Short mmCIF file of C-alpha atoms in Angstrom, two decimals:
data_model
loop_
_atom_site.label_atom_id
_atom_site.label_comp_id
_atom_site.label_asym_id
_atom_site.label_seq_id
_atom_site.Cartn_x
_atom_site.Cartn_y
_atom_site.Cartn_z
CA MET A 605 -12.41 29.88 -14.72
CA LEU A 606 -14.07 31.16 -11.48
CA GLY A 607 -17.10 29.29 -10.13
CA PHE A 608 -18.62 27.55 -7.35
CA ILE A 609 -17.88 23.94 -5.88
CA ASN A 610 -20.77 21.79 -5.03
CA THR A 611 -20.08 22.62 -1.39
CA GLY A 612 -20.86 26.16 -2.13
CA ASN A 613 -17.27 27.08 -1.91
CA LEU A 614 -15.48 29.35 -4.54
CA GLY A 615 -13.45 27.38 -6.89
CA ALA A 616 -10.72 28.65 -9.17
CA GLN A 617 -9.42 26.46 -12.24
CA GLY A 618 -6.96 26.99 -14.80
CA CYS A 619 -6.44 24.83 -17.76
CA SER A 620 -3.75 23.70 -20.16
CA PRO A 621 -3.52 21.08 -22.81
CA SER A 622 -1.83 18.72 -20.16
CA GLY A 623 -4.62 18.96 -17.63
CA SER A 624 -6.09 21.39 -14.93
CA VAL A 625 -4.78 23.19 -11.72
CA SER A 626 -7.89 23.95 -9.22
CA LEU A 627 -7.84 25.97 -5.72
CA THR A 628 -10.75 25.79 -3.30
CA GLY A 629 -11.96 29.29 -1.69
CA PRO A 630 -14.13 29.80 0.98
CA VAL A 631 -18.02 30.26 1.04
CA VAL A 632 -18.78 33.68 -0.01
CA PRO A 633 -21.42 35.21 2.48
CA THR A 634 -25.19 36.10 0.95
CA GLY A 635 -26.40 39.35 0.79
CA THR A 636 -23.11 41.25 0.35
CA TRP A 637 -20.81 42.18 -2.30
CA THR A 638 -17.46 40.39 -2.30
CA HIS A 639 -14.74 41.24 -4.71
CA VAL A 640 -13.29 38.01 -6.19
CA ALA A 641 -10.64 37.70 -8.82
CA ILE A 642 -8.06 35.43 -10.33
CA THR A 643 -4.85 35.78 -11.60
CA TYR A 644 -2.27 33.57 -13.64
CA GLY A 645 1.32 34.21 -14.57
CA ASN A 646 3.63 31.77 -16.26
CA SER A 647 6.07 32.16 -13.16
CA ASN A 648 3.36 32.34 -10.18
CA GLY A 649 0.57 29.93 -11.63
CA LEU A 650 -3.11 30.79 -10.56
CA ARG A 651 -3.96 32.82 -7.79
CA LEU A 652 -7.27 33.56 -5.91
CA TRP A 653 -7.98 36.85 -4.39
CA ILE A 654 -10.76 37.58 -2.26
CA ASN A 655 -11.56 41.33 -1.46
CA GLY A 656 -8.00 42.20 -2.19
CA THR A 657 -6.28 39.39 -0.21
CA GLN A 658 -4.65 36.45 -1.74
CA PHE A 659 -6.57 33.51 -0.51
CA GLY A 660 -5.09 30.65 -2.42
CA ALA A 661 -2.07 29.63 -4.83
CA SER A 662 -1.41 26.82 -7.01
CA SER A 663 1.63 24.93 -5.72
CA SER A 664 3.50 25.60 -9.14
CA ALA A 665 3.27 27.04 -12.36
CA TYR A 666 1.86 25.49 -15.26
CA ASN A 667 2.14 26.13 -19.18
CA TYR A 668 -0.84 28.02 -20.92
CA THR A 669 -0.69 28.11 -24.63
CA ALA A 670 -3.25 30.44 -25.98
CA PRO A 671 -5.56 29.00 -28.79
CA GLU A 672 -4.88 30.38 -32.33
CA VAL A 673 -8.47 30.53 -32.53
CA PRO A 674 -11.39 32.78 -30.80
CA VAL A 675 -12.38 31.81 -27.39
CA THR A 676 -15.87 32.23 -26.08
CA VAL A 677 -16.41 33.21 -22.32
CA THR A 678 -19.43 31.87 -20.71
CA LEU A 679 -21.06 32.72 -17.47
CA GLY A 680 -22.59 30.09 -15.67
CA ALA A 681 -21.98 26.59 -17.45
CA SER A 682 -19.44 25.35 -19.73
CA LEU A 683 -20.15 25.29 -23.70
CA SER A 684 -18.67 21.82 -24.16
CA SER A 685 -18.14 18.71 -22.01
CA ALA A 686 -15.00 17.99 -23.98
CA GLY A 687 -11.25 19.28 -23.28
CA PRO A 688 -9.20 19.85 -20.15
CA CYS A 689 -11.40 22.17 -18.61
CA SER A 690 -14.53 19.97 -18.87
CA SER A 691 -13.71 18.48 -15.15
CA GLY A 692 -12.41 19.75 -12.19
CA VAL A 693 -13.77 21.28 -9.11
CA ILE A 694 -16.07 23.60 -10.58
CA ALA A 695 -19.81 22.63 -10.71
CA THR A 696 -21.67 22.47 -13.73
CA GLY A 697 -25.22 24.30 -13.98
CA GLN A 698 -26.46 27.77 -13.86
CA TYR A 699 -25.22 30.59 -11.84
CA HIS A 700 -27.97 32.28 -9.83
CA GLY A 701 -26.79 35.86 -8.27
CA SER A 702 -25.63 39.39 -9.31
CA LEU A 703 -22.33 40.41 -11.12
CA ASP A 704 -20.80 43.72 -11.55
CA GLU A 705 -17.48 44.88 -13.35
#
């Protein structure tokens, strides 16, 4: 997951059945486009990228097993308050801003 922390910093969070891994990024400047991405790999763990530069990485890899059911992607807030992704660094609530693929 990618979102914002209550302090306004970017937050990245990866989840597995055993818990979650979180990264804290910088405050993104307003009024300018910023390219933000997160990547995950079984051997490299979670990584946060800002404008093509790696900003953060989890200290260790974690095992992610995809569920055997469809997964819903949401923008702005979680659909559920249960499960390992329901808590962590990312603040709940709506996202106010622009997105571009």
